């Protein structure tokens, strides 16, 4: 692994574990065993390092979702598998990560929002269309509207002030969001698949 990839990989691990604000360029350099000067040869600022690290992460997520789509036997399995992946991934994240990104690196948060409004929207829309064709989702659904609603609710969840004082973790919110979404789109045939894919255990 070359130095550039090592810096990106280490940065992602430290940022997701400890948050953005608490990790410095010195911390990353020390963890890798290189000088801070070496990091600055590739990234002039911490903000640029976060940008590249985030871009690599989102690219990897797109590849994984594409793989899930190909390997799922139907739309119900697809969305449940994606949901399980998201819950597993967020379970490893520092709770302050989203807050740090919004407050201290707003341009990089814009990258996340763009990812939601474009990629996530398309994933949900295509999943709804697939589910309708398979007969597992209600035929009366408007895929574009459902996708926009899904994205909007996801962004509401990312704002911790909307759930202040409720004592709810991100994973719990995401699980409720997925269950709310899925039960809202399932047809009678689709509901029968809930037991098969152990929806309630996500």
PDB file of N, CA and C in Angstrom, residues 11-100:
ATOM      1  N   UNK A  11      -6.850   7.771   8.141  1.00  0.00           N
ATOM      2  CA  UNK A  11      -7.698   8.919   8.459  1.00  0.00           C
ATOM      3  C   UNK A  11      -9.141   8.485   8.651  1.00  0.00           C
ATOM      4  N   UNK A  12      -9.629   7.640   7.758  1.00  0.00           N
ATOM      5  CA  UNK A  12     -11.009   7.158   7.872  1.00  0.00           C
ATOM      6  C   UNK A  12     -11.209   6.404   9.189  1.00  0.00           C
ATOM      7  N   UNK A  13     -10.271   5.542   9.518  1.00  0.00           N
ATOM      8  CA  UNK A  13     -10.385   4.759  10.756  1.00  0.00           C
ATOM      9  C   UNK A  13     -10.383   5.659  11.987  1.00  0.00           C
ATOM     10  N   UNK A  14      -9.487   6.631  12.031  1.00  0.00           N
ATOM     11  CA  UNK A  14      -9.398   7.516  13.190  1.00  0.00           C
ATOM     12  C   UNK A  14     -10.585   8.471  13.267  1.00  0.00           C
ATOM     13  N   UNK A  15     -10.997   9.002  12.135  1.00  0.00           N
ATOM     14  CA  UNK A  15     -12.131   9.941  12.124  1.00  0.00           C
ATOM     15  C   UNK A  15     -13.420   9.255  12.569  1.00  0.00           C
ATOM     16  N   UNK A  16     -13.670   8.035  12.060  1.00  0.00           N
ATOM     17  CA  UNK A  16     -14.903   7.346  12.406  1.00  0.00           C
ATOM     18  C   UNK A  16     -14.899   6.873  13.861  1.00  0.00           C
ATOM     19  N   UNK A  17     -13.709   6.620  14.397  1.00  0.00           N
ATOM     20  CA  UNK A  17     -13.600   6.132  15.773  1.00  0.00           C
ATOM     21  C   UNK A  17     -13.642   7.252  16.800  1.00  0.00           C
ATOM     22  N   UNK A  18     -12.974   8.359  16.485  1.00  0.00           N
ATOM     23  CA  UNK A  18     -12.826   9.430  17.474  1.00  0.00           C
ATOM     24  C   UNK A  18     -13.484  10.752  17.097  1.00  0.00           C
ATOM     25  N   UNK A  19     -14.000  10.855  15.884  1.00  0.00           N
ATOM     26  CA  UNK A  19     -14.589  12.118  15.446  1.00  0.00           C
ATOM     27  C   UNK A  19     -13.578  12.952  14.680  1.00  0.00           C
ATOM     28  N   UNK A  20     -14.041  14.010  14.056  1.00  0.00           N
ATOM     29  CA  UNK A  20     -13.165  14.845  13.228  1.00  0.00           C
ATOM     30  C   UNK A  20     -12.384  15.869  14.035  1.00  0.00           C
ATOM     31  N   UNK A  21     -13.037  16.501  14.978  1.00  0.00           N
ATOM     32  CA  UNK A  21     -12.417  17.594  15.718  1.00  0.00           C
ATOM     33  C   UNK A  21     -11.258  17.117  16.593  1.00  0.00           C
ATOM     34  N   UNK A  22     -11.404  15.928  17.162  1.00  0.00           N
ATOM     35  CA  UNK A  22     -10.399  15.452  18.121  1.00  0.00           C
ATOM     36  C   UNK A  22      -9.173  14.827  17.459  1.00  0.00           C
ATOM     37  N   UNK A  23      -9.221  14.606  16.144  1.00  0.00           N
ATOM     38  CA  UNK A  23      -8.080  14.006  15.450  1.00  0.00           C
ATOM     39  C   UNK A  23      -7.346  15.072  14.634  1.00  0.00           C
ATOM     40  N   UNK A  24      -6.054  15.204  14.896  1.00  0.00           N
ATOM     41  CA  UNK A  24      -5.230  16.185  14.192  1.00  0.00           C
ATOM     42  C   UNK A  24      -4.356  15.507  13.145  1.00  0.00           C
ATOM     43  N   UNK A  25      -3.721  16.301  12.333  1.00  0.00           N
ATOM     44  CA  UNK A  25      -2.790  15.762  11.339  1.00  0.00           C
ATOM     45  C   UNK A  25      -1.634  15.061  12.052  1.00  0.00           C
ATOM     46  N   UNK A  26      -1.245  15.579  13.205  1.00  0.00           N
ATOM     47  CA  UNK A  26      -0.188  14.951  14.016  1.00  0.00           C
ATOM     48  C   UNK A  26      -0.601  13.547  14.440  1.00  0.00           C
ATOM     49  N   UNK A  27      -1.852  13.405  14.860  1.00  0.00           N
ATOM     50  CA  UNK A  27      -2.357  12.101  15.300  1.00  0.00           C
ATOM     51  C   UNK A  27      -2.281  11.079  14.171  1.00  0.00           C
ATOM     52  N   UNK A  28      -2.668  11.520  12.990  1.00  0.00           N
ATOM     53  CA  UNK A  28      -2.657  10.626  11.826  1.00  0.00           C
ATOM     54  C   UNK A  28      -1.227  10.231  11.472  1.00  0.00           C
ATOM     55  N   UNK A  29      -0.334  11.215  11.459  1.00  0.00           N
ATOM     56  CA  UNK A  29       1.074  10.952  11.140  1.00  0.00           C
ATOM     57  C   UNK A  29       1.691   9.990  12.145  1.00  0.00           C
ATOM     58  N   UNK A  30       1.409  10.178  13.424  1.00  0.00           N
ATOM     59  CA  UNK A  30       1.936   9.318  14.475  1.00  0.00           C
ATOM     60  C   UNK A  30       1.428   7.893  14.334  1.00  0.00           C
ATOM     61  N   UNK A  31       0.144   7.764  14.041  1.00  0.00           N
ATOM     62  CA  UNK A  31      -0.449   6.433  13.897  1.00  0.00           C
ATOM     63  C   UNK A  31       0.180   5.661  12.743  1.00  0.00           C
ATOM     64  N   UNK A  32       0.467   6.361  11.641  1.00  0.00           N
ATOM     65  CA  UNK A  32       1.057   5.716  10.472  1.00  0.00           C
ATOM     66  C   UNK A  32       2.550   5.475  10.667  1.00  0.00           C
ATOM     67  N   UNK A  33       3.187   6.408  11.420  1.00  0.00           N
ATOM     68  CA  UNK A  33       4.630   6.318  11.606  1.00  0.00           C
ATOM     69  C   UNK A  33       5.394   7.109  10.563  1.00  0.00           C
ATOM     70  N   UNK A  34       4.782   8.229  10.135  1.00  0.00           N
ATOM     71  CA  UNK A  34       5.432   9.122   9.173  1.00  0.00           C
ATOM     72  C   UNK A  34       5.434  10.530   9.749  1.00  0.00           C
ATOM     73  N   UNK A  35       6.101  11.443   9.069  1.00  0.00           N
ATOM     74  CA  UNK A  35       6.127  12.825   9.536  1.00  0.00           C
ATOM     75  C   UNK A  35       4.874  13.561   9.074  1.00  0.00           C
ATOM     76  N   UNK A  36       4.502  14.581   9.823  1.00  0.00           N
ATOM     77  CA  UNK A  36       3.350  15.393   9.422  1.00  0.00           C
ATOM     78  C   UNK A  36       3.621  16.065   8.072  1.00  0.00           C
ATOM     79  N   UNK A  37       4.872  16.358   7.821  1.00  0.00           N
ATOM     80  CA  UNK A  37       5.264  17.002   6.568  1.00  0.00           C
ATOM     81  C   UNK A  37       4.886  16.118   5.376  1.00  0.00           C
ATOM     82  N   UNK A  38       5.003  14.812   5.551  1.00  0.00           N
ATOM     83  CA  UNK A  38       4.656  13.876   4.476  1.00  0.00           C
ATOM     84  C   UNK A  38       3.164  13.960   4.149  1.00  0.00           C
ATOM     85  N   UNK A  39       2.340  14.092   5.182  1.00  0.00           N
ATOM     86  CA  UNK A  39       0.897  14.222   4.953  1.00  0.00           C
ATOM     87  C   UNK A  39       0.598  15.506   4.199  1.00  0.00           C
ATOM     88  N   UNK A  40       1.265  16.596   4.594  1.00  0.00           N
ATOM     89  CA  UNK A  40       1.012  17.887   3.953  1.00  0.00           C
ATOM     90  C   UNK A  40       1.496  17.933   2.506  1.00  0.00           C
ATOM     91  N   UNK A  41       2.344  16.986   2.111  1.00  0.00           N
ATOM     92  CA  UNK A  41       2.762  16.908   0.710  1.00  0.00           C
ATOM     93  C   UNK A  41       1.576  16.487  -0.167  1.00  0.00           C
ATOM     94  N   UNK A  42       0.680  15.711   0.434  1.00  0.00           N
ATOM     95  CA  UNK A  42      -0.481  15.199  -0.295  1.00  0.00           C
ATOM     96  C   UNK A  42      -1.747  16.012  -0.032  1.00  0.00           C
ATOM     97  N   UNK A  43      -1.836  16.563   1.179  1.00  0.00           N
ATOM     98  CA  UNK A  43      -3.042  17.300   1.574  1.00  0.00           C
ATOM     99  C   UNK A  43      -2.618  18.597   2.272  1.00  0.00           C
ATOM    100  N   UNK A  44      -2.907  19.712   1.645  1.00  0.00           N
ATOM    101  CA  UNK A  44      -2.459  21.007   2.186  1.00  0.00           C
ATOM    102  C   UNK A  44      -3.203  21.405   3.456  1.00  0.00           C
ATOM    103  N   UNK A  45      -4.435  20.884   3.628  1.00  0.00           N
ATOM    104  CA  UNK A  45      -5.224  21.209   4.821  1.00  0.00           C
ATOM    105  C   UNK A  45      -5.957  19.960   5.322  1.00  0.00           C
ATOM    106  N   UNK A  46      -6.377  20.011   6.555  1.00  0.00           N
ATOM    107  CA  UNK A  46      -7.170  18.911   7.122  1.00  0.00           C
ATOM    108  C   UNK A  46      -8.498  18.792   6.388  1.00  0.00           C
ATOM    109  N   UNK A  47      -9.047  19.926   5.984  1.00  0.00           N
ATOM    110  CA  UNK A  47     -10.320  19.925   5.276  1.00  0.00           C
ATOM    111  C   UNK A  47     -10.218  19.155   3.960  1.00  0.00           C
ATOM    112  N   UNK A  48      -9.103  19.312   3.267  1.00  0.00           N
ATOM    113  CA  UNK A  48      -8.908  18.598   1.998  1.00  0.00           C
ATOM    114  C   UNK A  48      -8.720  17.105   2.245  1.00  0.00           C
ATOM    115  N   UNK A  49      -8.050  16.775   3.349  1.00  0.00           N
ATOM    116  CA  UNK A  49      -7.880  15.369   3.705  1.00  0.00           C
ATOM    117  C   UNK A  49      -9.236  14.725   3.995  1.00  0.00           C
ATOM    118  N   UNK A  50     -10.073  15.448   4.720  1.00  0.00           N
ATOM    119  CA  UNK A  50     -11.415  14.950   5.029  1.00  0.00           C
ATOM    120  C   UNK A  50     -12.216  14.775   3.741  1.00  0.00           C
ATOM    121  N   UNK A  51     -12.081  15.719   2.833  1.00  0.00           N
ATOM    122  CA  UNK A  51     -12.807  15.667   1.565  1.00  0.00           C
ATOM    123  C   UNK A  51     -12.459  14.415   0.766  1.00  0.00           C
ATOM    124  N   UNK A  52     -11.169  14.133   0.646  1.00  0.00           N
ATOM    125  CA  UNK A  52     -10.728  12.967  -0.117  1.00  0.00           C
ATOM    126  C   UNK A  52     -11.113  11.681   0.597  1.00  0.00           C
ATOM    127  N   UNK A  53     -10.954  11.663   1.908  1.00  0.00           N
ATOM    128  CA  UNK A  53     -11.311  10.477   2.695  1.00  0.00           C
ATOM    129  C   UNK A  53     -12.807  10.193   2.559  1.00  0.00           C
ATOM    130  N   UNK A  54     -13.614  11.227   2.644  1.00  0.00           N
ATOM    131  CA  UNK A  54     -15.063  11.091   2.517  1.00  0.00           C
ATOM    132  C   UNK A  54     -15.447  10.635   1.116  1.00  0.00           C
ATOM    133  N   UNK A  55     -14.793  11.177   0.110  1.00  0.00           N
ATOM    134  CA  UNK A  55     -15.067  10.804  -1.276  1.00  0.00           C
ATOM    135  C   UNK A  55     -14.775   9.329  -1.522  1.00  0.00           C
ATOM    136  N   UNK A  56     -13.678   8.846  -0.959  1.00  0.00           N
ATOM    137  CA  UNK A  56     -13.319   7.436  -1.092  1.00  0.00           C
ATOM    138  C   UNK A  56     -14.354   6.554  -0.392  1.00  0.00           C
ATOM    139  N   UNK A  57     -14.801   7.002   0.775  1.00  0.00           N
ATOM    140  CA  UNK A  57     -15.802   6.255   1.530  1.00  0.00           C
ATOM    141  C   UNK A  57     -17.115   6.154   0.748  1.00  0.00           C
ATOM    142  N   UNK A  58     -17.576   7.273   0.204  1.00  0.00           N
ATOM    143  CA  UNK A  58     -18.833   7.290  -0.540  1.00  0.00           C
ATOM    144  C   UNK A  58     -18.738   6.458  -1.817  1.00  0.00           C
ATOM    145  N   UNK A  59     -17.597   6.482  -2.457  1.00  0.00           N
ATOM    146  CA  UNK A  59     -17.394   5.668  -3.665  1.00  0.00           C
ATOM    147  C   UNK A  59     -17.495   4.190  -3.317  1.00  0.00           C
ATOM    148  N   UNK A  60     -16.906   3.808  -2.198  1.00  0.00           N
ATOM    149  CA  UNK A  60     -16.950   2.422  -1.756  1.00  0.00           C
ATOM    150  C   UNK A  60     -18.378   1.990  -1.409  1.00  0.00           C
ATOM    151  N   UNK A  61     -19.131   2.920  -0.807  1.00  0.00           N
ATOM    152  CA  UNK A  61     -20.526   2.631  -0.464  1.00  0.00           C
ATOM    153  C   UNK A  61     -21.358   2.401  -1.727  1.00  0.00           C
ATOM    154  N   UNK A  62     -21.103   3.185  -2.758  1.00  0.00           N
ATOM    155  CA  UNK A  62     -21.825   3.025  -4.023  1.00  0.00           C
ATOM    156  C   UNK A  62     -21.547   1.653  -4.629  1.00  0.00           C
ATOM    157  N   UNK A  63     -20.295   1.229  -4.565  1.00  0.00           N
ATOM    158  CA  UNK A  63     -19.925  -0.074  -5.108  1.00  0.00           C
ATOM    159  C   UNK A  63     -20.594  -1.200  -4.326  1.00  0.00           C
ATOM    160  N   UNK A  64     -20.659  -1.048  -3.022  1.00  0.00           N
ATOM    161  CA  UNK A  64     -21.265  -2.079  -2.174  1.00  0.00           C
ATOM    162  C   UNK A  64     -22.774  -2.176  -2.431  1.00  0.00           C
ATOM    163  N   UNK A  65     -23.433  -1.015  -2.552  1.00  0.00           N
ATOM    164  CA  UNK A  65     -24.875  -1.006  -2.821  1.00  0.00           C
ATOM    165  C   UNK A  65     -25.165  -1.636  -4.178  1.00  0.00           C
ATOM    166  N   UNK A  66     -24.316  -1.373  -5.156  1.00  0.00           N
ATOM    167  CA  UNK A  66     -24.487  -1.976  -6.486  1.00  0.00           C
ATOM    168  C   UNK A  66     -24.362  -3.500  -6.404  1.00  0.00           C
ATOM    169  N   UNK A  67     -23.454  -3.969  -5.580  1.00  0.00           N
ATOM    170  CA  UNK A  67     -23.260  -5.405  -5.395  1.00  0.00           C
ATOM    171  C   UNK A  67     -24.483  -6.037  -4.713  1.00  0.00           C
ATOM    172  N   UNK A  68     -25.012  -5.332  -3.709  1.00  0.00           N
ATOM    173  CA  UNK A  68     -26.208  -5.821  -3.015  1.00  0.00           C
ATOM    174  C   UNK A  68     -27.376  -5.932  -3.989  1.00  0.00           C
ATOM    175  N   UNK A  69     -27.512  -4.929  -4.848  1.00  0.00           N
ATOM    176  CA  UNK A  69     -28.590  -4.931  -5.839  1.00  0.00           C
ATOM    177  C   UNK A  69     -28.509  -6.165  -6.736  1.00  0.00           C
ATOM    178  N   UNK A  70     -27.317  -6.475  -7.204  1.00  0.00           N
ATOM    179  CA  UNK A  70     -27.125  -7.611  -8.110  1.00  0.00           C
ATOM    180  C   UNK A  70     -27.358  -8.949  -7.416  1.00  0.00           C
ATOM    181  N   UNK A  71     -27.015  -9.012  -6.135  1.00  0.00           N
ATOM    182  CA  UNK A  71     -27.091 -10.286  -5.418  1.00  0.00           C
ATOM    183  C   UNK A  71     -28.419 -10.530  -4.701  1.00  0.00           C
ATOM    184  N   UNK A  72     -29.312  -9.536  -4.699  1.00  0.00           N
ATOM    185  CA  UNK A  72     -30.593  -9.681  -4.011  1.00  0.00           C
ATOM    186  C   UNK A  72     -31.620 -10.313  -4.943  1.00  0.00           C
ATOM    187  N   UNK A  73     -32.393 -11.260  -4.407  1.00  0.00           N
ATOM    188  CA  UNK A  73     -33.368 -11.941  -5.260  1.00  0.00           C
ATOM    189  C   UNK A  73     -34.613 -11.103  -5.510  1.00  0.00           C
ATOM    190  N   UNK A  74     -34.835 -10.078  -4.685  1.00  0.00           N
ATOM    191  CA  UNK A  74     -35.971  -9.181  -4.902  1.00  0.00           C
ATOM    192  C   UNK A  74     -35.737  -7.855  -4.181  1.00  0.00           C
ATOM    193  N   UNK A  75     -36.636  -6.913  -4.402  1.00  0.00           N
ATOM    194  CA  UNK A  75     -36.488  -5.568  -3.835  1.00  0.00           C
ATOM    195  C   UNK A  75     -36.561  -5.557  -2.312  1.00  0.00           C
ATOM    196  N   UNK A  76     -37.330  -6.462  -1.734  1.00  0.00           N
ATOM    197  CA  UNK A  76     -37.453  -6.519  -0.277  1.00  0.00           C
ATOM    198  C   UNK A  76     -36.126  -6.931   0.344  1.00  0.00           C
ATOM    199  N   UNK A  77     -35.535  -7.986  -0.196  1.00  0.00           N
ATOM    200  CA  UNK A  77     -34.231  -8.425   0.311  1.00  0.00           C
ATOM    201  C   UNK A  77     -33.190  -7.326   0.117  1.00  0.00           C
ATOM    202  N   UNK A  78     -33.261  -6.644  -1.025  1.00  0.00           N
ATOM    203  CA  UNK A  78     -32.294  -5.592  -1.323  1.00  0.00           C
ATOM    204  C   UNK A  78     -32.325  -4.481  -0.283  1.00  0.00           C
ATOM    205  N   UNK A  79     -33.494  -3.934   0.013  1.00  0.00           N
ATOM    206  CA  UNK A  79     -33.573  -2.800   0.931  1.00  0.00           C
ATOM    207  C   UNK A  79     -33.264  -3.220   2.368  1.00  0.00           C
ATOM    208  N   UNK A  80     -33.619  -4.456   2.736  1.00  0.00           N
ATOM    209  CA  UNK A  80     -33.300  -4.945   4.080  1.00  0.00           C
ATOM    210  C   UNK A  80     -31.790  -5.153   4.217  1.00  0.00           C
ATOM    211  N   UNK A  81     -31.161  -5.680   3.186  1.00  0.00           N
ATOM    212  CA  UNK A  81     -29.711  -5.893   3.217  1.00  0.00           C
ATOM    213  C   UNK A  81     -28.968  -4.573   3.283  1.00  0.00           C
ATOM    214  N   UNK A  82     -29.441  -3.601   2.518  1.00  0.00           N
ATOM    215  CA  UNK A  82     -28.829  -2.265   2.572  1.00  0.00           C
ATOM    216  C   UNK A  82     -29.003  -1.682   3.968  1.00  0.00           C
ATOM    217  N   UNK A  83     -30.191  -1.856   4.531  1.00  0.00           N
ATOM    218  CA  UNK A  83     -30.462  -1.349   5.877  1.00  0.00           C
ATOM    219  C   UNK A  83     -29.555  -1.975   6.912  1.00  0.00           C
ATOM    220  N   UNK A  84     -29.354  -3.282   6.821  1.00  0.00           N
ATOM    221  CA  UNK A  84     -28.469  -3.969   7.762  1.00  0.00           C
ATOM    222  C   UNK A  84     -27.041  -3.446   7.642  1.00  0.00           C
ATOM    223  N   UNK A  85     -26.622  -3.205   6.412  1.00  0.00           N
ATOM    224  CA  UNK A  85     -25.271  -2.667   6.198  1.00  0.00           C
ATOM    225  C   UNK A  85     -25.127  -1.295   6.827  1.00  0.00           C
ATOM    226  N   UNK A  86     -26.124  -0.429   6.614  1.00  0.00           N
ATOM    227  CA  UNK A  86     -26.074   0.927   7.167  1.00  0.00           C
ATOM    228  C   UNK A  86     -26.016   0.893   8.688  1.00  0.00           C
ATOM    229  N   UNK A  87     -26.818   0.026   9.303  1.00  0.00           N
ATOM    230  CA  UNK A  87     -26.830  -0.080  10.762  1.00  0.00           C
ATOM    231  C   UNK A  87     -25.489  -0.591  11.288  1.00  0.00           C
ATOM    232  N   UNK A  88     -24.904  -1.553  10.591  1.00  0.00           N
ATOM    233  CA  UNK A  88     -23.603  -2.083  10.998  1.00  0.00           C
ATOM    234  C   UNK A  88     -22.528  -1.005  10.878  1.00  0.00           C
ATOM    235  N   UNK A  89     -22.598  -0.238   9.789  1.00  0.00           N
ATOM    236  CA  UNK A  89     -21.611   0.811   9.550  1.00  0.00           C
ATOM    237  C   UNK A  89     -21.737   1.940  10.575  1.00  0.00           C
ATOM    238  N   UNK A  90     -22.959   2.419  10.808  1.00  0.00           N
ATOM    239  CA  UNK A  90     -23.149   3.539  11.735  1.00  0.00           C
ATOM    240  C   UNK A  90     -22.861   3.137  13.172  1.00  0.00           C
ATOM    241  N   UNK A  91     -22.967   1.840  13.452  1.00  0.00           N
ATOM    242  CA  UNK A  91     -22.652   1.366  14.795  1.00  0.00           C
ATOM    243  C   UNK A  91     -21.194   1.560  15.149  1.00  0.00           C
ATOM    244  N   UNK A  92     -20.356   1.739  14.141  1.00  0.00           N
ATOM    245  CA  UNK A  92     -18.922   1.937  14.358  1.00  0.00           C
ATOM    246  C   UNK A  92     -18.531   3.417  14.381  1.00  0.00           C
ATOM    247  N   UNK A  93     -19.482   4.283  14.077  1.00  0.00           N
ATOM    248  CA  UNK A  93     -19.170   5.705  13.967  1.00  0.00           C
ATOM    249  C   UNK A  93     -19.215   6.416  15.310  1.00  0.00           C
ATOM    250  N   UNK A  94     -18.325   7.358  15.473  1.00  0.00           N
ATOM    251  CA  UNK A  94     -18.359   8.230  16.639  1.00  0.00           C
ATOM    252  C   UNK A  94     -19.627   9.077  16.556  1.00  0.00           C
ATOM    253  N   UNK A  95     -20.413   9.126  17.638  1.00  0.00           N
ATOM    254  CA  UNK A  95     -21.672   9.887  17.612  1.00  0.00           C
ATOM    255  C   UNK A  95     -21.532  11.340  17.178  1.00  0.00           C
ATOM    256  N   UNK A  96     -20.359  11.934  17.444  1.00  0.00           N
ATOM    257  CA  UNK A  96     -20.170  13.354  17.116  1.00  0.00           C
ATOM    258  C   UNK A  96     -19.729  13.580  15.669  1.00  0.00           C
ATOM    259  N   UNK A  97     -19.560  12.508  14.903  1.00  0.00           N
ATOM    260  CA  UNK A  97     -18.995  12.652  13.561  1.00  0.00           C
ATOM    261  C   UNK A  97     -19.829  13.569  12.669  1.00  0.00           C
ATOM    262  N   UNK A  98     -21.135  13.356  12.641  1.00  0.00           N
ATOM    263  CA  UNK A  98     -22.000  14.182  11.804  1.00  0.00           C
ATOM    264  C   UNK A  98     -21.983  15.629  12.284  1.00  0.00           C
ATOM    265  N   UNK A  99     -22.036  15.819  13.606  1.00  0.00           N
ATOM    266  CA  UNK A  99     -21.999  17.174  14.169  1.00  0.00           C
ATOM    267  C   UNK A  99     -20.714  17.884  13.778  1.00  0.00           C
ATOM    268  N   UNK A 100     -19.584  17.191  13.914  1.00  0.00           N
ATOM    269  CA  UNK A 100     -18.286  17.773  13.545  1.00  0.00           C
ATOM    270  C   UNK A 100     -18.258  18.159  12.078  1.00  0.00           C
TER     271      UNK A 100
END
